[in-house]
Amino acid sequence: MHQDTFMRDSIPPVERLVITLRYLGTGQSLASLHFAFLIGKSTASVIIRETCVAIWDALHAAVMGQPHKEQWKEIADLFQQTCQFPNCAGAIDGKHIRIKKPVRSGSQYYNYKKYFSFVLFAMCDANYSFRYIDVGSYGSRSDSAVFAHSEFGKLLNDKALDLPEHTALPGTTSPAMPFVFVADEAFALGENLMRPYSSRGLSLARRVFNYRLTRARRVVECAFGILANKWRFLHTPIHLKLETAISAVKAACVLHNFVRARDGFNFEDSLTHSLHSHRPSVVRGHRQGAAVREQFTAYFMSPHGALPWQLDAI
């Protein structure tokens, strides 16, 4: 048996977990782990990969399972309470995870910011917990392309998310409105996906809609901030093999949810982080989505849906 394999197999599970959490929490280099734990750098890398896979397998179903209809309603209720955006089932966005150039990858992982990355696409609730993630898409892809090829995007397009039936907005009896996800301008408008209006020549009502959508959408930005500031290996390029780096990000996301349910968060720490957004792409929306957006726009200007401070905020 190779000496490194023998040493790795002799390391107990608790120490493997400590090594992995030290890496995820501090972003220490493999060389630093080598000196801190007296293990080889290749041994540390393998331990991180195996432990991150085990963390994902152990926690994923418990802390990031697919919501059912009643849970979607609970998520929407919290968005209404905290962000005053009714019928909102989640906020979505994508971030670049900086990595070293993968072997024989060409320019696929080379993004518009001029560095190598893969994409962390996420949908989160108003409690700053991730409900869906997709990790590992090429950094050169746009948010809309990543979304379209993700499991979440396919489920949404196929109407397979078990969303609640259309419901009238608070204070009204009609029309029945769909439950929606909020996103930025990089995503295509759809019946269940709201994005802001283009910034050119906006009416007062449309400016209010953009403000209200931004208040709801910023929860995913805060979730990314909490993630990166707690698991600080995300602050610098990940110098691991691509497969290991993807496993590390997935493990950090389920650990984020696990910790989020237990110790809360420092809101100020969530507002700045080192994760870069995608460059907005030109995507076309659907006519049905435009009609839904207009209904929300009208509601936010109505006595039932307006906020006292919204005109001062735009």
Coordinates of C-alpha atoms in Angstrom, one line a residue:
M1 CA 0.0 0.0 0.0
H2 CA 1.3 3.5 -0.9
Q3 CA 2.4 5.4 2.2
D4 CA 0.1 8.4 1.5
T5 CA -2.9 6.0 1.2
F6 CA -1.9 4.3 4.4
M7 CA -1.6 7.6 6.2
R8 CA -5.0 8.8 4.8
D9 CA -6.8 5.6 5.8
S10 CA -5.4 5.9 9.3
I11 CA -6.8 9.4 9.9
P12 CA -10.0 9.1 12.0
P13 CA -13.3 10.6 10.7
V14 CA -13.3 13.4 13.4
E15 CA -9.9 14.6 12.3
R16 CA -11.0 14.4 8.6
L17 CA -13.9 16.6 9.4
V18 CA -11.7 19.1 11.4
I19 CA -9.3 19.3 8.4
T20 CA -12.1 19.9 6.0
L21 CA -13.9 22.5 8.1
R22 CA -10.6 24.3 8.7
Y23 CA -10.1 24.5 5.0
L24 CA -13.7 25.7 4.2
G25 CA -13.8 28.1 7.1
T26 CA -10.4 29.7 6.6
G27 CA -9.3 29.1 3.1
Q28 CA -5.9 27.9 4.3
S29 CA -3.7 26.5 1.5
L30 CA -2.9 22.8 1.3
A31 CA 0.6 23.7 2.4
S32 CA -0.7 25.3 5.6
L33 CA -2.8 22.2 6.3
H34 CA 0.2 20.0 5.6
F35 CA 2.1 21.8 8.4
A36 CA -0.9 22.1 10.8
F37 CA -1.9 18.5 10.6
L38 CA 1.4 16.8 9.5
I39 CA -0.2 15.3 6.4
G40 CA 0.8 15.4 2.8
K41 CA -0.8 18.0 0.5
S42 CA -2.2 15.3 -1.7
T43 CA -3.6 13.6 1.4
A44 CA -5.3 16.8 2.5
S45 CA -6.8 17.3 -1.0
V46 CA -8.3 13.8 -1.0
I47 CA -9.6 14.1 2.6
I48 CA -11.3 17.4 1.6
R49 CA -12.9 15.9 -1.4
E50 CA -14.2 12.7 0.4
T51 CA -15.4 14.6 3.4
C52 CA -17.2 17.3 1.3
V53 CA -19.0 14.5 -0.6
A54 CA -20.0 12.9 2.7
I55 CA -21.3 16.2 4.1
W56 CA -23.4 16.8 1.0
D57 CA -24.8 13.2 1.1
A58 CA -25.6 13.4 4.8
L59 CA -27.2 16.9 4.8
H60 CA -28.7 17.6 1.4
A61 CA -32.0 15.9 1.8
A62 CA -32.5 17.2 5.3
V63 CA -31.6 20.9 4.8
M64 CA -32.2 21.4 1.1
G65 CA -35.0 19.1 0.1
Q66 CA -37.5 20.1 -2.6
P67 CA -40.3 22.1 -1.0
H68 CA -43.9 20.9 -1.3
K69 CA -47.0 23.0 -1.8
E70 CA -47.5 24.0 1.8
Q71 CA -43.8 24.9 2.2
W72 CA -43.9 27.1 -0.9
K73 CA -46.8 28.9 0.8
E74 CA -44.7 29.4 4.0
I75 CA -41.8 30.7 1.9
A76 CA -44.1 33.2 0.2
D77 CA -45.6 34.3 3.5
L78 CA -42.2 35.1 4.8
F79 CA -41.3 37.1 1.6
Q80 CA -44.5 39.1 2.2
Q81 CA -43.7 39.7 5.8
T82 CA -40.1 40.7 5.3
C83 CA -40.0 42.2 1.8
Q84 CA -43.6 43.0 1.1
F85 CA -43.6 41.1 -2.2
P86 CA -46.6 38.8 -2.3
N87 CA -46.7 35.4 -4.0
C88 CA -42.9 35.3 -4.1
A89 CA -41.6 31.8 -3.8
G90 CA -37.9 32.6 -4.0
A91 CA -35.0 34.8 -5.3
I92 CA -32.5 33.5 -7.8
D93 CA -29.1 34.5 -9.0
G94 CA -25.7 33.1 -10.1
K95 CA -22.2 33.9 -8.9
H96 CA -18.7 33.1 -10.2
I97 CA -16.5 30.9 -8.1
R98 CA -12.9 31.7 -8.9
I99 CA -10.7 28.6 -9.6
K100 CA -7.4 27.7 -11.1
K101 CA -7.6 26.8 -14.8
P102 CA -8.9 23.2 -15.1
V103 CA -6.7 20.8 -17.1
R104 CA -7.6 20.7 -20.9
S105 CA -10.5 23.0 -20.4
G106 CA -9.7 25.6 -23.1
S107 CA -11.6 28.8 -22.5
Q108 CA -14.8 27.2 -21.3
Y109 CA -14.2 28.3 -17.7
Y110 CA -12.8 31.7 -18.7
N111 CA -15.3 34.4 -17.8
Y112 CA -15.9 38.1 -18.9
K113 CA -14.1 39.2 -15.7
K114 CA -10.9 37.7 -17.2
Y115 CA -10.4 34.8 -14.8
F116 CA -11.3 31.2 -14.6
S117 CA -14.5 30.2 -12.7
F118 CA -17.5 28.0 -12.5
V119 CA -21.0 29.1 -11.6
L120 CA -22.9 28.7 -8.4
F121 CA -26.6 29.2 -9.3
A122 CA -28.9 29.4 -6.4
M123 CA -32.5 29.9 -5.4
C124 CA -33.0 31.1 -1.8
D125 CA -35.9 31.9 0.5
A126 CA -36.5 35.0 2.7
N127 CA -34.6 33.3 5.5
Y128 CA -31.4 33.4 3.5
S129 CA -31.3 29.6 3.1
F130 CA -30.6 27.9 -0.3
R131 CA -33.5 25.8 -1.6
Y132 CA -31.9 24.8 -4.8
I133 CA -28.3 25.1 -6.1
D134 CA -26.6 24.1 -9.3
V135 CA -22.8 24.1 -9.1
G136 CA -20.1 23.7 -11.8
S137 CA -21.4 25.2 -15.0
Y138 CA -18.8 26.9 -17.2
G139 CA -17.8 30.4 -16.2
S140 CA -18.3 31.5 -19.8
R141 CA -22.0 30.8 -19.7
S142 CA -24.6 33.4 -19.0
D143 CA -27.0 33.3 -16.1
S144 CA -30.0 32.5 -18.3
A145 CA -28.1 29.6 -20.0
V146 CA -27.1 28.1 -16.6
F147 CA -30.7 28.5 -15.4
A148 CA -32.2 26.9 -18.4
H149 CA -29.9 23.8 -18.1
S150 CA -30.3 23.5 -14.3
E151 CA -32.6 21.0 -12.6
F152 CA -34.5 23.9 -11.1
G153 CA -35.0 25.7 -14.4
K154 CA -36.3 22.5 -16.1
L155 CA -38.7 21.9 -13.2
L156 CA -40.0 25.4 -13.4
N157 CA -40.4 25.3 -17.1
D158 CA -42.2 22.0 -16.9
K159 CA -44.5 23.2 -14.2
A160 CA -43.2 20.4 -11.9
L161 CA -42.3 22.4 -8.8
D162 CA -45.6 21.7 -7.0
L163 CA -46.2 25.4 -6.6
P164 CA -49.5 26.5 -5.0
E165 CA -52.5 27.3 -7.2
H166 CA -52.8 30.9 -8.4
T167 CA -53.9 33.2 -5.6
A168 CA -55.2 36.7 -5.5
L169 CA -52.8 39.3 -4.1
P170 CA -53.5 40.5 -0.5
G171 CA -56.5 42.7 -0.1
T172 CA -57.9 41.8 -3.6
T173 CA -60.2 39.1 -4.9
S174 CA -59.0 39.0 -8.5
P175 CA -57.2 38.3 -10.7
A176 CA -55.7 35.0 -9.4
M177 CA -51.9 35.5 -9.7
P178 CA -49.2 32.9 -10.0
F179 CA -46.4 32.3 -7.5
V180 CA -43.2 33.8 -8.9
F181 CA -39.4 33.9 -8.4
V182 CA -37.6 37.2 -8.6
A183 CA -34.4 37.7 -10.5
D184 CA -32.3 40.4 -12.1
E185 CA -32.1 41.5 -15.7
A186 CA -29.9 38.5 -16.7
F187 CA -32.9 36.2 -16.6
A188 CA -35.8 36.0 -19.1
L189 CA -39.2 37.2 -18.0
G190 CA -41.8 34.4 -17.6
E191 CA -45.1 33.7 -16.0
N192 CA -43.3 32.4 -12.8
L193 CA -40.2 34.6 -13.2
M194 CA -40.1 38.3 -12.6
R195 CA -37.3 40.6 -13.7
P196 CA -37.0 44.4 -13.6
Y197 CA -38.2 46.6 -16.4
S198 CA -35.5 48.1 -18.6
S199 CA -34.1 51.3 -17.1
R200 CA -34.9 53.5 -20.1
G201 CA -37.8 56.0 -19.8
L202 CA -39.6 54.3 -16.9
S203 CA -42.9 55.5 -15.6
L204 CA -43.4 56.1 -11.9
A205 CA -45.3 52.8 -11.6
R206 CA -42.5 50.8 -13.3
R207 CA -39.8 52.4 -11.1
V208 CA -41.8 51.4 -8.1
F209 CA -42.0 47.8 -9.4
N210 CA -38.3 47.7 -9.9
Y211 CA -37.7 49.0 -6.3
R212 CA -40.1 46.4 -4.9
L213 CA -38.6 43.6 -6.9
T214 CA -35.1 44.7 -5.8
R215 CA -36.1 44.6 -2.1
A216 CA -37.1 40.9 -2.5
R217 CA -34.3 39.9 -4.8
R218 CA -31.6 41.3 -2.5
V219 CA -32.1 38.4 -0.1
V220 CA -30.2 36.1 -2.5
E221 CA -27.3 38.6 -2.5
C222 CA -27.3 38.6 1.3
A223 CA -27.4 34.8 1.2
F224 CA -24.3 34.7 -1.0
G225 CA -22.6 37.3 1.4
I226 CA -23.4 35.1 4.5
L227 CA -22.1 32.1 2.7
A228 CA -18.8 33.7 1.6
N229 CA -18.1 35.4 4.9
K230 CA -18.6 32.2 6.9
W231 CA -16.8 29.9 4.5
R232 CA -13.9 32.0 3.6
F233 CA -12.3 29.6 1.1
L234 CA -14.6 31.4 -1.3
H235 CA -12.7 34.7 -0.8
T236 CA -9.7 33.5 -2.9
P237 CA -9.2 31.3 -6.0
I238 CA -9.8 27.6 -5.1
H239 CA -6.6 25.7 -5.8
L240 CA -8.1 22.3 -5.9
K241 CA -9.0 19.9 -8.7
L242 CA -12.2 21.0 -10.4
E243 CA -14.2 18.0 -9.0
T244 CA -13.0 18.7 -5.5
A245 CA -13.7 22.4 -5.8
I246 CA -17.3 21.7 -6.9
S247 CA -17.8 19.3 -4.0
A248 CA -16.4 21.9 -1.6
V249 CA -18.9 24.6 -2.8
K250 CA -21.8 22.1 -2.5
A251 CA -20.7 21.2 1.0
A252 CA -20.4 24.8 2.0
C253 CA -24.0 25.5 0.8
V254 CA -25.6 22.7 2.8
L255 CA -23.5 23.7 5.8
H256 CA -24.7 27.2 5.3
N257 CA -28.3 26.0 5.7
F258 CA -27.4 23.8 8.6
V259 CA -25.7 26.7 10.5
R260 CA -28.3 29.2 9.3
A261 CA -31.0 27.3 11.1
R262 CA -29.0 27.4 14.4
D263 CA -27.0 30.6 14.9
G264 CA -28.6 33.3 12.7
F265 CA -26.4 35.7 10.9
N266 CA -24.8 39.2 11.0
F267 CA -26.7 41.2 8.4
E268 CA -24.0 43.7 7.9
D269 CA -21.4 41.0 7.1
S270 CA -23.7 39.8 4.3
L271 CA -23.7 43.0 2.3
T272 CA -20.1 42.7 1.0
H273 CA -18.5 39.6 -0.4
S274 CA -16.0 38.5 -3.1
L275 CA -18.4 36.6 -5.4
H276 CA -19.0 38.2 -8.7
S277 CA -22.2 38.3 -10.6
H278 CA -22.7 37.3 -14.2
R279 CA -22.7 39.9 -16.9
P280 CA -26.3 40.6 -18.0
S281 CA -27.2 39.0 -21.2
V282 CA -29.9 39.9 -23.8
V283 CA -32.9 37.6 -23.1
R284 CA -36.4 37.8 -24.3
G285 CA -39.4 37.5 -22.1
H286 CA -42.8 35.9 -22.7
R287 CA -46.0 37.8 -23.3
Q288 CA -47.7 36.0 -20.4
G289 CA -44.9 37.0 -18.1
A290 CA -45.2 40.6 -19.2
A291 CA -48.9 40.5 -18.3
V292 CA -48.2 39.1 -14.8
R293 CA -45.6 41.8 -14.3
E294 CA -48.0 44.5 -15.2
Q295 CA -50.5 43.1 -12.7
F296 CA -47.9 43.3 -10.0
T297 CA -47.0 46.9 -11.1
A298 CA -50.6 48.0 -10.8
Y299 CA -50.9 46.3 -7.4
F300 CA -47.9 48.1 -6.0
M301 CA -49.5 51.4 -6.9
S302 CA -52.9 50.5 -5.4
P303 CA -54.1 51.3 -1.9
H304 CA -53.8 47.5 -1.0
G305 CA -50.3 47.1 -2.3
A306 CA -48.4 50.4 -1.9
L307 CA -45.9 51.0 0.8
P308 CA -45.8 54.3 2.6
W309 CA -42.1 54.9 1.8
Q310 CA -41.8 53.5 -1.7
L311 CA -42.1 56.9 -3.6
D312 CA -39.3 58.3 -1.4
A313 CA -37.1 55.3 -2.0
I314 CA -37.0 55.4 -5.8

